[in-house]
């Protein structure tokens, strides 16, 4: 082991500090009144994303377009008014969890994320797989192979959510059993 990070332990490329307590930590750290309830907190190896629901708009709006514009405007106002405090909370969380922190807000049918991380991923593809990406580029679905791959990953994620959830739960069980075993180091 090298400090808090280790190599070669199962399916993970490296160990980062556990973020199992992140929902509780953020619940205690976030100012009262920012969100109408507990925010959604999504954690991976590189990033923690916090998305909270803002209080509902009051009053009547002319149509769906006006409502969407009002929701976007309210989210923008929240972003500006909370910027300094969000930066400080993110700094503390990044130190605690070893990951970048991104924020977002939801209101009605509008969800906006603020400054999320875009992590490069290296992969090797065979010609048949590259041809799929090239077809997406040629069809105008994506501007580059990189964008086409990101599009394909999002599509799989949308349609395989149940399967991916089961896989994540199985990986967590493996981690739990591994952590309960003897320390051979």
Coordinates of C-alpha atoms in Angstrom, one line a residue:
X1 CA 0.0 0.0 0.0
X2 CA 1.1 3.5 -0.7
X3 CA -0.5 5.9 1.8
X4 CA -4.3 5.8 1.4
X5 CA -4.2 4.4 -2.1
X6 CA -3.4 0.8 -3.1
X7 CA -3.1 -1.1 -6.4
X8 CA -4.2 -4.5 -7.5
X9 CA -7.1 -5.2 -5.2
X10 CA -9.8 -6.8 -7.3
X11 CA -11.8 -5.0 -9.9
X12 CA -10.8 -1.5 -8.8
X13 CA -7.8 0.2 -10.4
X14 CA -6.9 1.9 -7.1
X15 CA -8.4 2.4 -3.7
X16 CA -9.8 5.8 -2.9
X17 CA -11.2 6.8 0.4
X18 CA -14.6 5.3 1.1
X19 CA -17.5 7.6 0.4
X20 CA -20.1 5.3 2.1
X21 CA -20.8 8.0 4.6
X22 CA -21.1 10.8 2.0
X23 CA -24.9 11.1 2.2
X24 CA -24.8 11.6 5.9
X25 CA -21.8 14.0 5.8
X26 CA -23.5 16.1 3.2
X27 CA -26.8 16.0 5.1
X28 CA -25.0 17.4 8.1
X29 CA -22.9 19.9 6.1
X30 CA -25.4 21.4 3.7
X31 CA -27.2 24.6 4.8
X32 CA -30.8 24.2 5.9
X33 CA -33.2 25.5 3.2
X34 CA -31.1 24.8 0.2
X35 CA -33.2 21.9 -1.0
X36 CA -36.7 20.6 -0.2
X37 CA -35.4 17.2 0.9
X38 CA -32.2 15.1 1.0
X39 CA -30.3 15.6 -2.3
X40 CA -29.4 12.8 -4.6
X41 CA -25.7 11.9 -4.1
X42 CA -24.0 9.9 -6.8
X43 CA -20.4 8.7 -6.2
X44 CA -17.9 7.0 -8.5
X45 CA -14.1 6.7 -8.3
X46 CA -13.5 10.3 -9.6
X47 CA -16.5 12.4 -8.6
X48 CA -19.3 13.0 -6.2
X49 CA -22.4 14.7 -7.7
X50 CA -25.0 16.4 -5.4
X51 CA -28.3 17.2 -7.0
X52 CA -31.0 18.8 -4.9
X53 CA -34.7 19.7 -5.4
X54 CA -35.4 23.4 -5.2
X55 CA -38.7 24.8 -3.7
X56 CA -41.5 24.9 -6.3
X57 CA -42.3 27.9 -8.3
X58 CA -45.4 29.9 -7.3
X59 CA -47.9 31.5 -9.5
X60 CA -49.3 30.6 -13.0
X61 CA -47.1 30.7 -16.1
X62 CA -48.4 31.1 -19.6
X63 CA -47.2 27.7 -21.0
X64 CA -44.7 24.9 -20.7
X65 CA -42.0 27.1 -22.4
X66 CA -42.5 29.8 -19.8
X67 CA -42.4 27.3 -17.0
X68 CA -39.2 25.7 -18.3
X69 CA -37.6 29.2 -18.6
X70 CA -38.7 30.1 -15.0
X71 CA -37.3 26.8 -13.7
X72 CA -34.0 27.4 -15.5
X73 CA -33.9 31.0 -14.2
X74 CA -34.5 29.8 -10.6
X75 CA -31.8 27.2 -10.9
X76 CA -29.4 29.8 -12.2
X77 CA -30.2 32.1 -9.3
X78 CA -29.5 29.3 -6.8
X79 CA -26.2 28.6 -8.6
X80 CA -25.1 32.2 -8.3
X81 CA -26.3 32.8 -4.7
X82 CA -24.7 29.6 -3.3
X83 CA -21.5 29.6 -5.3
X84 CA -19.0 30.6 -2.6
X85 CA -20.5 28.2 0.0
X86 CA -20.7 25.4 -2.5
X87 CA -17.0 25.9 -3.4
X88 CA -16.1 25.7 0.3
X89 CA -18.2 22.6 0.9
X90 CA -16.7 21.0 -2.2
X91 CA -13.2 21.8 -1.0
X92 CA -13.8 20.0 2.3
X93 CA -15.5 17.0 0.6
X94 CA -12.7 16.7 -1.9
X95 CA -10.2 16.5 0.9
X96 CA -12.3 14.0 2.9
X97 CA -13.2 11.7 0.0
X98 CA -10.4 12.2 -2.6
X99 CA -12.8 13.0 -5.4
X100 CA -14.0 16.1 -7.2
X101 CA -17.4 17.4 -6.3
X102 CA -20.0 18.6 -8.7
X103 CA -23.4 20.2 -8.0
X104 CA -26.8 20.3 -9.7
X105 CA -30.4 21.4 -9.0
X106 CA -33.8 20.2 -10.0
X107 CA -37.0 22.1 -10.2
X108 CA -40.2 20.8 -11.8
X109 CA -39.1 19.1 -15.1
X110 CA -35.7 20.9 -15.3
X111 CA -32.5 19.4 -14.0
X112 CA -29.1 21.2 -14.5
X113 CA -25.7 20.1 -13.4
X114 CA -22.9 22.6 -12.7
X115 CA -19.3 21.9 -13.8
X116 CA -19.3 18.2 -13.8
X117 CA -16.1 16.2 -14.4
X118 CA -15.4 14.7 -17.8
X119 CA -12.8 12.0 -17.2
X120 CA -10.8 10.6 -20.1
X121 CA -11.1 6.8 -20.6
X122 CA -8.6 4.8 -22.6
X123 CA -9.9 1.8 -24.5
X124 CA -8.8 -0.5 -27.4
X125 CA -11.4 -1.3 -30.0
X126 CA -11.4 -3.8 -32.8
X127 CA -12.3 -2.7 -36.3
X128 CA -16.0 -3.8 -36.0
X129 CA -16.3 -1.7 -32.9
X130 CA -14.6 1.3 -34.5
X131 CA -17.0 1.0 -37.4
X132 CA -19.9 1.4 -35.1
X133 CA -18.4 4.6 -33.8
X134 CA -17.6 5.8 -37.3
X135 CA -21.2 5.2 -38.3
X136 CA -22.5 7.3 -35.5
X137 CA -20.1 10.1 -36.6
X138 CA -21.0 9.8 -40.3
X139 CA -24.7 9.9 -39.4
X140 CA -24.2 13.1 -37.4
X141 CA -25.2 11.6 -34.1
X142 CA -21.7 12.5 -32.8
X143 CA -18.9 14.8 -33.9
X144 CA -16.1 12.4 -33.0
X145 CA -15.4 8.8 -32.0
X146 CA -15.0 10.0 -28.4
X147 CA -18.4 11.7 -28.4
X148 CA -19.9 8.6 -30.1
X149 CA -18.5 6.3 -27.4
X150 CA -19.9 8.6 -24.7
X151 CA -23.3 8.5 -26.5
X152 CA -23.2 4.7 -26.7
X153 CA -22.3 4.4 -23.0
X154 CA -25.2 6.8 -22.0
X155 CA -27.6 4.7 -24.2
X156 CA -26.5 1.4 -22.6
X157 CA -26.8 3.0 -19.2
X158 CA -30.4 4.1 -19.9
X159 CA -31.5 0.7 -21.2
X160 CA -29.5 -1.5 -18.8
X161 CA -30.2 0.3 -15.5
X162 CA -31.7 -2.7 -13.8
X163 CA -28.8 -5.0 -14.8
X164 CA -26.2 -2.4 -13.9
X165 CA -27.8 -1.9 -10.5
X166 CA -27.7 -5.6 -9.8
X167 CA -24.1 -5.7 -10.9
X168 CA -23.1 -2.8 -8.6
X169 CA -24.9 -4.6 -5.7
X170 CA -23.0 -7.8 -6.4
X171 CA -19.7 -5.9 -6.5
X172 CA -20.5 -4.3 -3.2
X173 CA -21.2 -7.7 -1.7
X174 CA -17.8 -8.9 -3.0
X175 CA -16.1 -5.8 -1.4
X176 CA -17.9 -6.4 1.9
X177 CA -16.8 -10.1 2.0
X178 CA -13.2 -9.1 1.0
X179 CA -13.1 -6.4 3.8
X180 CA -14.3 -9.0 6.4
X181 CA -11.5 -11.4 5.5
X182 CA -8.1 -11.6 7.0
X183 CA -5.5 -8.9 6.3
X184 CA -2.7 -10.6 4.5
X185 CA -0.6 -7.5 4.0

